[in-house]
Coordinates of C-alpha atoms and ligand atoms in Angstrom, one line a residue:
X1 CA 40.2 42.5 54.6
X2 CA 39.2 40.9 57.9
X3 CA 35.4 40.5 58.4
X4 CA 33.6 41.8 61.4
X5 CA 33.1 39.0 64.0
X6 CA 29.6 38.2 65.2
X7 CA 29.4 35.9 68.2
X8 CA 26.2 33.9 68.4
X9 CA 25.9 32.8 72.0
X10 CA 22.6 31.0 71.9
X11 CA 20.5 29.2 69.3
X12 CA 19.8 31.5 66.3
X13 CA 17.4 30.5 63.5
X14 CA 18.8 29.5 60.2
X15 CA 16.9 32.4 58.7
X16 CA 18.8 34.8 61.0
X17 CA 22.1 33.3 60.1
X18 CA 21.2 33.5 56.4
X19 CA 20.5 37.3 56.8
X20 CA 24.0 37.7 58.3
X21 CA 25.4 36.1 55.2
X22 CA 29.0 35.9 54.2
X23 CA 30.0 39.4 55.1
X24 CA 30.7 38.4 58.7
X25 CA 32.8 35.8 60.5
X26 CA 30.1 34.1 62.5
X27 CA 31.3 32.2 65.6
X28 CA 29.3 30.2 68.1
X29 CA 29.6 29.7 71.8
X30 CA 27.5 28.6 74.8
X31 CA 26.6 32.0 76.4
X32 CA 25.3 30.4 79.6
X33 CA 28.8 29.0 80.3
X34 CA 30.9 32.0 81.5
X35 CA 34.2 30.1 81.0
X36 CA 33.3 29.9 77.3
X37 CA 31.7 33.2 76.9
X38 CA 34.2 35.6 78.4
X39 CA 37.3 34.5 76.4
X40 CA 35.1 34.3 73.3
X41 CA 34.2 38.0 73.6
X42 CA 37.8 39.2 73.3
X43 CA 37.7 40.2 69.6
X44 CA 34.0 40.3 68.7
X45 CA 32.2 43.2 67.0
X46 CA 28.7 41.9 67.7
X47 CA 27.1 39.6 70.2
X48 CA 23.7 37.8 69.6
X49 CA 22.0 36.3 72.7
X50 CA 18.6 35.1 73.9
X51 CA 17.7 35.0 77.6
X52 CA 20.2 32.5 78.9
X53 CA 23.3 34.7 78.4
X54 CA 24.1 37.3 81.1
X55 CA 25.5 40.3 79.2
X56 CA 26.6 42.1 82.4
X57 CA 29.3 44.7 83.0
X58 CA 32.0 42.0 83.2
X59 CA 31.0 40.6 79.8
X60 CA 31.0 44.0 78.2
X61 CA 34.4 44.8 79.7
X62 CA 35.7 41.5 78.2
X63 CA 34.7 42.7 74.7
X64 CA 36.8 45.8 73.9
X65 CA 35.8 45.8 70.2
X66 CA 32.1 45.2 70.9
X67 CA 29.8 47.6 69.0
X68 CA 26.4 45.9 69.3
X69 CA 24.6 43.5 71.6
X70 CA 21.5 42.0 69.9
X71 CA 18.8 40.2 72.0
X72 CA 16.9 37.8 69.7
X73 CA 13.7 38.4 71.6
X74 CA 12.0 40.9 73.9
X75 CA 13.2 40.8 77.5
X76 CA 16.4 42.8 78.2
X77 CA 16.8 41.9 81.9
X78 CA 19.8 39.8 81.1
X79 CA 21.6 42.7 79.4
X80 CA 23.2 45.5 81.5
X81 CA 22.0 48.3 79.1
X82 CA 23.6 51.0 81.3
X83 CA 27.0 49.4 81.2
X84 CA 26.7 48.9 77.4
X85 CA 25.7 52.6 77.0
X86 CA 28.7 53.8 79.0
X87 CA 30.9 51.7 76.8
X88 CA 29.3 53.1 73.6
X89 CA 27.8 49.7 72.8
X90 CA 24.4 49.7 71.1
X91 CA 21.8 47.3 72.5
X92 CA 19.0 46.1 70.2
X93 CA 16.2 43.7 70.7
X94 CA 13.4 42.3 68.5
X95 CA 10.5 43.8 70.3
X96 CA 7.6 42.3 68.4
X97 CA 9.2 39.0 67.2
X98 CA 7.7 36.7 69.8
X99 CA 4.7 38.6 71.3
X100 CA 2.1 36.5 69.4
X101 CA 3.8 33.3 70.5
X102 CA 4.0 34.5 74.1
X103 CA 0.3 35.5 74.1
X104 CA -0.7 32.1 72.7
X105 CA 1.4 30.4 75.3
X106 CA -0.4 32.5 77.9
X107 CA -3.8 31.3 76.6
X108 CA -2.5 27.7 76.6
X109 CA -1.5 28.0 80.3
X110 CA -4.7 29.8 81.3
X111 CA -6.8 27.0 79.7
X112 CA -4.5 24.2 80.9
X113 CA -4.7 25.6 84.4
X114 CA -8.5 26.0 84.3
X115 CA -9.0 22.4 83.0
X116 CA -6.1 20.6 84.6
X117 CA -5.1 19.4 81.1
X118 CA -1.5 18.6 81.9
X119 CA -2.1 16.8 85.1
X120 CA -5.0 14.7 83.6
X121 CA -2.8 14.0 80.6
X122 CA 0.1 12.8 82.8
X123 CA -2.3 10.7 84.9
X124 CA -3.9 9.0 81.9
X125 CA -0.6 8.2 80.4
X126 CA 0.2 6.6 83.7
X127 CA -2.9 4.4 83.3
X128 CA -5.2 6.4 85.5
X129 CA -8.8 7.2 84.3
X130 CA -9.6 10.0 86.8
X131 CA -12.5 12.3 85.8
X132 CA -13.8 13.9 89.0
X133 CA -10.3 14.7 90.3
X134 CA -9.6 16.8 87.3
X135 CA -12.9 18.8 87.2
X136 CA -12.0 22.3 86.2
X137 CA -13.6 25.7 85.8
X138 CA -15.0 27.6 82.8
X139 CA -13.5 30.9 81.7
X140 CA -17.0 32.2 80.7
X141 CA -18.2 34.9 83.1
X142 CA -14.9 35.0 85.0
X143 CA -12.7 38.1 85.8
X144 CA -9.3 38.1 84.2
X145 CA -6.8 40.5 85.7
X146 CA -3.9 41.5 83.4
X147 CA -0.8 42.9 85.1
X148 CA 1.0 45.0 82.4
X149 CA -1.2 45.9 79.4
X150 CA 1.7 46.3 77.0
X151 CA 2.2 44.5 73.7
X152 CA 1.7 41.0 75.0
X153 CA -0.9 41.9 77.6
X154 CA -3.0 43.5 74.8
X155 CA -2.7 40.5 72.6
X156 CA -3.8 38.3 75.5
X157 CA -6.8 40.7 76.2
X158 CA -7.8 40.4 72.5
X159 CA -7.6 36.7 72.5
X160 CA -9.6 36.3 75.7
X161 CA -12.5 38.5 74.6
X162 CA -14.4 35.7 72.8
X163 CA -14.3 33.6 76.0
X164 CA -16.9 35.8 77.6
X165 CA -14.6 37.0 80.4
X166 CA -14.5 40.4 82.1
X167 CA -11.1 42.0 81.6
X168 CA -9.5 44.2 84.1
X169 CA -5.9 45.4 84.2
X170 CA -3.2 47.1 86.2
X171 CA -0.9 49.3 84.2
X172 CA -0.3 52.8 85.5
X173 CA 1.6 53.8 82.4
X174 CA -1.3 53.3 80.0
X175 CA -4.0 55.9 79.4
X176 CA -7.4 54.4 80.7
X177 CA -9.0 55.5 77.3
X178 CA -6.6 53.2 75.4
X179 CA -7.5 50.3 77.7
X180 CA -11.2 51.1 77.4
X181 CA -10.9 50.9 73.6
X182 CA -9.8 47.3 74.1
X183 CA -12.7 46.6 76.5
X184 CA -10.4 46.5 79.5
X185 CA -11.0 48.4 82.7
X186 CA -7.8 49.8 84.3
X187 CA -7.8 49.4 88.1
X188 CA -5.3 49.7 91.0
X189 CA -3.1 46.6 91.7
X190 CA -5.0 46.0 94.9
X191 CA -8.4 46.0 93.1
X192 CA -7.1 43.7 90.3
X193 CA -5.7 41.3 92.9
X194 CA -9.0 41.3 94.9
X195 CA -11.4 40.9 91.9
X196 CA -9.6 38.5 89.6
X197 CA -10.3 34.8 89.0
X198 CA -7.3 34.6 86.8
X199 CA -4.2 36.9 87.1
X200 CA -1.9 36.9 84.2
X201 CA 1.4 38.7 84.4
X202 CA 2.9 40.6 81.4
X203 CA 5.3 43.1 83.1
X204 CA 8.9 43.6 82.5
X205 CA 11.2 42.5 85.2
X206 CA 12.5 45.6 87.1
X207 CA 13.2 46.8 90.6
X208 CA 9.5 47.8 90.8
X209 CA 8.0 44.6 89.5
X210 CA 10.3 42.0 91.3
X211 CA 8.2 40.3 94.0
X212 CA 5.2 42.5 93.0
X213 CA 3.0 39.5 93.7
X214 CA 4.3 38.4 97.1
X215 CA 3.0 37.0 100.4
X216 CA 0.9 40.1 101.2
X217 CA -0.8 40.1 97.8
X218 CA -1.4 36.4 97.9
X219 CA -3.3 36.9 101.1
X220 CA -5.7 39.2 99.4
X221 CA -6.6 37.1 96.3
X222 CA -9.8 35.0 95.9
X223 CA -9.0 31.4 96.9
X224 CA -10.3 30.4 93.5
X225 CA -7.6 32.5 91.7
X226 CA -5.2 30.9 89.2
X227 CA -2.0 32.8 88.5
X228 CA -0.3 32.7 85.2
X229 CA 3.2 34.0 84.6
X230 CA 4.6 34.0 81.0
X231 CA 6.6 37.3 81.7
X232 CA 9.6 36.8 84.0
X233 CA 10.3 34.7 87.0
X234 CA 10.5 36.5 90.3
X235 CA 7.6 38.9 89.5
X236 CA 5.5 36.4 91.3
X237 CA 7.4 35.3 94.4
X238 CA 7.8 31.5 94.0
X239 CA 8.1 30.8 97.8
X240 CA 5.0 32.8 98.6
X241 CA 3.1 31.2 95.7
X242 CA 4.0 27.7 96.9
X243 CA 2.8 28.5 100.5
X244 CA -0.5 30.1 99.2
X245 CA -1.3 27.0 97.0
X246 CA -0.4 24.7 99.9
X247 CA -2.7 26.6 102.2
X248 CA -5.5 26.7 99.7
X249 CA -5.3 30.5 99.2
X250 CA -4.6 30.1 95.5
X251 CA -6.3 27.4 93.4
X252 CA -3.5 27.0 90.8
X253 CA -0.8 28.4 88.7
X254 CA 0.5 28.2 85.1
X255 CA 4.2 29.1 85.0
X256 CA 6.5 29.5 82.0
X257 CA 9.3 31.5 83.7
X258 CA 11.3 31.1 86.9
X259 CA 13.4 33.3 89.1
X260 CA 16.5 31.1 88.3
X261 CA 16.7 29.4 85.0
X262 CA 17.2 26.7 84.0
X263 CA 14.9 25.5 86.8
X264 CA 14.3 21.8 87.2
X265 CA 13.8 21.4 91.0
X266 CA 11.3 24.0 92.2
X267 CA 9.1 22.9 95.1
X268 CA 6.2 24.2 92.9
X269 CA 6.7 21.2 90.6
X270 CA 5.6 19.0 93.5
X271 CA 2.1 20.6 93.5
X272 CA -0.6 19.1 91.3
X273 CA -2.2 22.5 91.0
X274 CA 0.8 23.8 89.1
X275 CA 1.3 23.5 85.3
X276 CA 4.7 24.5 84.2
X277 CA 6.7 24.9 81.0
X278 CA 10.5 25.6 80.6
X279 CA 10.4 29.2 79.3
X280 CA 8.7 28.2 76.0
X281 CA 6.8 31.4 75.4
X282 CA 9.0 32.4 72.4
X283 CA 9.8 28.8 71.4
X284 CA 7.9 28.6 68.1
X285 CA 9.4 28.3 64.6
X286 CA 7.6 31.6 63.6
X287 CA 8.9 33.6 66.6
X288 CA 12.4 32.3 66.3
X289 CA 12.5 33.1 62.6
X290 CA 11.3 36.6 63.2
X291 CA 13.6 37.2 66.2
X292 CA 16.6 35.8 64.3
X293 CA 16.1 37.8 61.1
X294 CA 15.2 41.0 62.9
X295 CA 18.3 41.0 65.1
X296 CA 20.5 39.9 62.2
X297 CA 19.3 42.9 60.2
X298 CA 19.9 45.2 63.1
X299 CA 23.5 43.8 63.6
X300 CA 24.2 44.5 59.9
X301 CA 23.0 48.1 60.2
X302 CA 24.9 48.7 63.4
X303 CA 28.1 47.3 62.1
X304 CA 27.7 49.4 58.9
X305 CA 27.5 52.5 61.3
X306 CA 23.9 53.1 60.3
X307 CA 21.0 54.1 62.5
X308 CA 19.2 51.1 63.9
X309 CA 15.4 51.5 64.5
X310 CA 15.3 48.8 67.2
X311 CA 18.2 50.2 69.3
X312 CA 17.0 50.7 72.8
X313 CA 19.9 52.9 74.0
X314 CA 20.0 55.4 71.1
X315 CA 17.9 58.5 71.4
X316 CA 15.8 59.7 68.5
X317 CA 13.4 58.1 66.1
X318 CA 13.6 56.7 62.6
X319 CA 16.0 58.4 60.3
X320 CA 14.6 59.8 57.0
X321 CA 16.6 59.2 53.8
X322 CA 16.9 63.0 53.4
X323 CA 18.5 63.3 56.9
X324 CA 21.1 60.5 56.5
X325 CA 23.6 62.5 54.4
X326 CA 23.6 65.1 57.1
X327 CA 25.1 62.7 59.7
X328 CA 28.8 62.6 58.5
X329 CA 28.5 66.4 57.9
X330 CA 27.3 67.0 61.5
X331 CA 30.0 64.7 62.9
X332 CA 32.7 66.6 61.0
X333 CA 31.4 69.9 62.2
X334 CA 31.5 68.6 65.7
X335 CA 35.1 67.7 65.4
X336 CA 36.0 71.1 63.8
X337 CA 34.1 72.8 66.6
X338 CA 36.2 71.1 69.3
X339 CA 39.4 71.9 67.5
X340 CA 38.3 75.6 67.2
X341 CA 37.2 75.7 70.8
X342 CA 40.1 73.9 72.3
X343 CA 37.9 72.9 75.2
X344 CA 34.5 71.4 75.9
X345 CA 31.7 74.0 75.7
X346 CA 29.3 74.6 78.6
X347 CA 26.4 75.2 76.3
X348 CA 26.1 73.7 72.9
X349 CA 23.4 74.3 70.3
X350 CA 23.1 72.1 67.2
X351 CA 21.1 74.1 64.7
X352 CA 19.5 72.4 61.7
X353 CA 18.0 74.8 59.1
X354 CA 16.4 74.3 55.8
X355 CA 14.3 71.6 54.2
X356 CA 15.6 68.7 56.3
X357 CA 14.3 70.4 59.4
X358 CA 10.8 69.2 58.4
X359 CA 12.0 65.7 59.4
X360 CA 13.0 64.2 62.8
X361 CA 16.6 65.4 63.0
X362 CA 17.4 64.4 66.6
X363 CA 20.0 62.0 65.1
X364 CA 21.9 65.1 63.7
X365 CA 22.3 66.3 67.2
X366 CA 23.8 62.9 68.1
X367 CA 26.1 62.9 65.2
X368 CA 27.4 66.4 66.1
X369 CA 27.9 65.3 69.7
X370 CA 29.8 62.2 68.4
X371 CA 32.1 64.6 66.6
X372 CA 32.5 67.0 69.5
X373 CA 33.7 64.3 71.8
X374 CA 35.6 62.2 69.2
X375 CA 38.9 63.9 70.0
X376 CA 38.2 64.5 73.6
X377 CA 37.9 61.1 75.2
X378 CA 40.1 58.0 74.8
X379 CA 37.2 55.5 74.4
X380 CA 35.3 55.2 71.2
X381 CA 32.4 57.7 70.9
X382 CA 29.2 56.5 69.4
X383 CA 25.6 57.6 68.9
X384 CA 25.0 55.6 72.1
X385 CA 27.3 57.2 74.6
X386 CA 27.7 60.7 73.1
X387 CA 24.7 62.2 75.0
X388 CA 26.0 60.5 78.2
X389 CA 29.4 62.1 77.7
X390 CA 27.8 65.5 77.3
X391 CA 25.7 65.0 80.4
X392 CA 28.8 63.8 82.4
X393 CA 30.6 66.9 81.5
X394 CA 27.7 69.2 82.3
X395 CA 27.3 70.4 78.7
X396 CA 23.8 71.8 78.2
X397 CA 22.9 70.6 74.6
X398 CA 20.0 71.9 72.6
X399 CA 18.7 71.1 69.2
X400 CA 17.4 74.1 67.3
X401 CA 15.5 73.6 64.0
X402 CA 14.1 76.0 61.5
X403 CA 12.8 75.6 57.9
X404 CA 14.3 79.1 57.2
X405 CA 17.8 78.9 55.5
X406 CA 18.4 82.0 53.3
X407 CA 21.7 81.1 51.8
X408 CA 21.8 77.3 51.7
X409 CA 19.1 74.6 51.0
X410 CA 20.2 73.0 54.3
X411 CA 22.7 74.1 56.8
X412 CA 23.9 72.6 60.1
X413 CA 25.6 74.7 62.7
X414 CA 27.4 73.7 65.9
X415 CA 27.5 76.7 68.2
X416 CA 28.9 76.7 71.7
X417 CA 29.6 79.0 74.6
X418 CA 32.9 78.3 76.4
X419 CA 33.6 78.6 80.1
X420 CA 35.0 82.2 79.7
X421 CA 31.9 83.3 77.8
X422 CA 33.5 83.2 74.3
X423 CA 31.3 81.9 71.5
X424 CA 32.5 79.4 68.8
X425 CA 30.5 78.3 65.8
X426 CA 31.0 76.3 62.6
X427 CA 28.4 75.7 59.9
X428 CA 28.4 73.3 57.0
X429 CA 26.3 72.2 54.2
X430 CA 26.2 69.6 51.4
X431 CA 26.6 71.4 48.2
X432 CA 25.5 70.6 44.6
X433 CA 24.4 67.4 43.0
X434 CA 27.4 65.6 44.4
X435 CA 26.5 66.7 47.9
X436 CA 30.0 67.9 48.6
X437 CA 30.6 68.7 52.3
X438 CA 31.5 72.4 52.7
X439 CA 32.2 74.5 55.7
X440 CA 30.3 77.8 55.1
X441 CA 30.8 79.7 58.3
X442 CA 33.3 79.8 61.1
X443 CA 32.9 82.1 64.2
X444 CA 30.5 84.3 62.2
X445 CA 32.8 84.6 59.1
X446 CA 31.2 83.4 55.9
X447 CA 33.4 81.2 53.7
X448 CA 33.2 78.1 51.5
X449 CA 35.8 75.5 52.0
X450 CA 35.9 71.7 51.6
X451 CA 37.0 70.2 54.8
X452 CA 39.9 67.9 53.8
X453 CA 42.0 66.0 56.4
X454 CA 44.0 69.0 57.6
X455 CA 42.7 72.4 58.3
X456 CA 44.0 75.6 59.9
X457 CA 42.1 78.7 61.1
X458 CA 43.9 81.9 62.0
X459 CA 42.3 85.0 63.4
X460 CA 44.3 88.2 63.2
X461 CA 44.0 92.0 62.7
X462 CA 43.3 92.7 59.0
X463 CA 46.3 94.2 57.3
X464 CA 48.4 93.6 54.2
X465 CA 51.1 91.0 53.8
X466 CA 49.7 88.3 56.1
X467 CA 48.8 85.7 53.4
X468 CA 52.4 85.9 52.1
X469 CA 53.9 85.3 55.5
X470 CA 51.7 82.3 56.2
X471 CA 52.4 80.8 52.8
X472 CA 56.1 81.3 53.2
X473 CA 56.2 79.7 56.6
X474 CA 54.2 76.7 55.5
X475 CA 56.4 76.3 52.4
X476 CA 59.5 76.4 54.5
X477 CA 58.2 73.4 56.4
X478 CA 57.3 71.5 53.3
X479 CA 53.5 71.9 53.9
X480 CA 51.5 72.3 50.7
X481 CA 48.5 74.6 50.8
X482 CA 45.5 73.0 49.0
X483 CA 43.1 75.9 49.4
X484 CA 43.0 79.2 51.3
X485 CA 40.3 81.7 52.0
X486 CA 40.3 85.1 53.7
X487 CA 37.3 86.6 55.3
X488 CA 36.9 89.7 57.5
X489 CA 34.3 91.6 59.3
X490 CA 35.3 95.2 58.2
X491 CA 38.2 96.6 56.3
X492 CA 41.1 96.8 58.9
X493 CA 39.0 94.9 61.4
X494 CA 39.3 91.2 62.4
X495 CA 40.1 88.7 59.7
X496 CA 40.1 85.0 59.4
X497 CA 42.3 82.8 57.2
X498 CA 40.9 79.3 56.6
X499 CA 43.4 76.9 55.0
X500 CA 43.3 73.3 53.9
X501 CA 46.8 71.7 53.7
X502 CA 48.1 68.4 52.4
X503 CA 49.8 67.3 55.7
X504 CA 49.3 68.0 59.4
X505 CA 50.8 71.3 60.6
X506 CA 53.0 70.4 63.6
X507 CA 52.2 72.4 66.8
X508 CA 55.5 74.3 66.8
X509 CA 54.9 75.4 63.2
X510 CA 51.4 76.6 64.1
X511 CA 52.9 78.5 67.1
X512 CA 55.5 80.1 64.8
X513 CA 52.8 81.3 62.4
X514 CA 50.7 82.7 65.2
X515 CA 53.6 84.5 66.7
X516 CA 54.9 85.9 63.4
X517 CA 51.6 87.3 62.2
X518 CA 50.5 88.3 65.8
X519 CA 47.4 86.2 65.5
X520 CA 44.7 86.3 68.1
X521 CA 44.3 82.6 67.7
X522 CA 45.5 79.8 65.5
X523 CA 43.8 76.4 65.4
X524 CA 44.7 73.3 63.5
X525 CA 42.2 70.6 62.8
X526 CA 43.1 67.0 61.8
X527 CA 40.1 65.1 60.6
X528 CA 41.8 61.8 59.6
X529 CA 40.8 58.9 61.9
Ligands
LIG1 N1 7.9 33.7 78.3 C1 8.4 34.2 77.2 O1 9.0 33.5 76.5 C2 8.3 35.6 76.9 C3 8.3 36.0 75.5 C4 8.2 37.4 75.2 C5 8.2 38.3 76.3 N2 8.2 37.9 77.6 C6 8.2 38.9 78.7 O2 6.8 39.4 78.7 C7 6.8 40.6 79.4 C8 6.0 41.6 78.6 O3 6.5 41.9 77.3 P1 5.9 43.0 76.4 O4 6.6 42.8 75.1 O5 4.4 42.9 76.5 O6 6.4 44.3 77.1 P2 5.8 45.8 77.0 O7 6.9 46.7 77.4 O8 5.1 45.9 75.7 O9 4.7 45.8 78.1 C9 4.9 45.9 79.4 C10 3.8 46.7 80.1 O10 4.1 46.8 81.5 C11 3.8 48.1 82.0 N3 4.6 48.3 83.1 C12 6.0 48.5 83.1 N4 6.4 48.7 84.4 C13 5.3 48.5 85.2 C14 5.1 48.6 86.6 N5 6.2 48.8 87.4 N6 3.9 48.4 87.1 C15 2.9 48.2 86.2 N7 3.0 48.2 84.9 C16 4.2 48.3 84.4 C17 4.1 49.0 80.8 O11 3.4 50.2 80.9 C18 3.7 48.2 79.6 O12 2.5 48.5 79.2 C19 8.3 41.0 79.5 O13 8.8 40.7 80.8 C20 9.0 40.1 78.5 O14 10.3 39.9 78.9 C21 8.3 36.6 77.9
LIG2 O1 11.8 38.0 76.5 C1 11.7 37.2 75.6 O2 11.8 37.5 74.4 C2 11.3 35.8 75.9 O3 11.4 35.6 77.3 C3 12.0 34.7 75.2 O4 13.2 34.4 75.7 P1 14.1 33.3 74.9 O5 14.6 34.0 73.6 O6 15.3 33.0 75.7 O7 13.2 32.2 74.6

């Protein structure tokens, strides 16, 4: 059996490679070099990167088998998550792996900037004993403004507390009470910029944050301000920062990240007031070990078709053990639903009833949608793109949960309304100690059949002799019936035959059966992949 291929496009810790183990074919490439990356993507199942590999729409299109992109770190600005989602590719990161390292690097740059450590060090190594030139400032009593009080911003705040600073922050998405608990006062961006002696940036790079600290803002800061950026290059405009330092409107800067990386020739490097490092925030043994092992675990889960807690483009929360067996059931019900409906519903309810409804069952809705669209679109349907497919087709999807399930311990129903107002539904359960998948309801008719690979549902007017005709016609075409059930609403009313057969029923045979028994509808379902 061929092993799934994992392409490691940047340095990954030994511990991460060890977690991948022998179950995968691990290949290496230089992700920063497009001429190497694009051809290397042709047959890979998973891609592992850090920040130097651009996983854009072109790269995703070059990887038709790709199932997961794993970012061994935090920032996802180098991954086109939207393009990945459209292609059904899961994107995962390691959101906490390097936050301590990034926070410590921030402290290092704040202190180095305050005390001119790097510049004095370089001068001394150059044989210059200069003391007054490198006189610095204390942190004690100063105001530190944190832009982005998220995971790293909060760790920085905690670590700065003992220095006797006043902490203020700009983060419109954080409740002020949460900030107050940490001893940080939330203010507007303008106020932070005007009051701070140190400004430290911990924002994600986005359309809103790119150039957030630009020429205008750098005209409003205190001239004694030092600006630290360990988040992403470009959030502080490098040209505007250069001019502000040159003109004495900013006292100094500590920079770990740059708008274009690698960056070795920034005009900022000419300024003695700037201390800079080559994107080293996450470059510690500890952070790399954590990032490597976390993404390797996520890749293993993703390639095993399991739910991945760190996936950023899959809706829903952690999946409880009790819920997991319901996923293949819901997916199967989704496929049966589409076969019964023969079209995409305008409104779709995924109902989860019974004991499992006490858990977060949003993933069951995803699994049902995955099944609903499995035989509708050419491209592969995954937990990632299934909700997107529903949205694109204007399907209004709702998850309905209830602890009340009178007949079965747990039951999942996919119920839909079609364009002409008709309703279609199919329910299933996992029965007995062996948790056997059973369909227990179709369009309101109760039954109990095990959905094998080939199924057929016939709705007709209840009368004698129909079972014989169906059996005879199938027999004539060499199709063996594995099981058959008949259900009806009232005697002489509408009836439904549910059949499982050993081979697919060709369309012309199904049509012949429908015509001979005068069926209202006849639907075949083929569940083999
Ligand atoms: N230099 C490095 O090596 C290194 C290492 C790790 C992380 N990072 C970067 O550090 C940054 C912060 O990472 P994190 O893990 O703390 O992220 P996070 O998501 O935990 O925190 C970001 C915070 O920014 C706030 N925010 C988002 N958009 C905003 C906006 N437009 N205006 C104001 N606030 C906004 C959010 O509310 C959140 O609290 C990211 O850019 C990440 O890529 C860099
Ligand atoms: O976002 C991150 O995780 C950091 O910027 C680290 O990036 P790196 O993995 O390329 O060092």
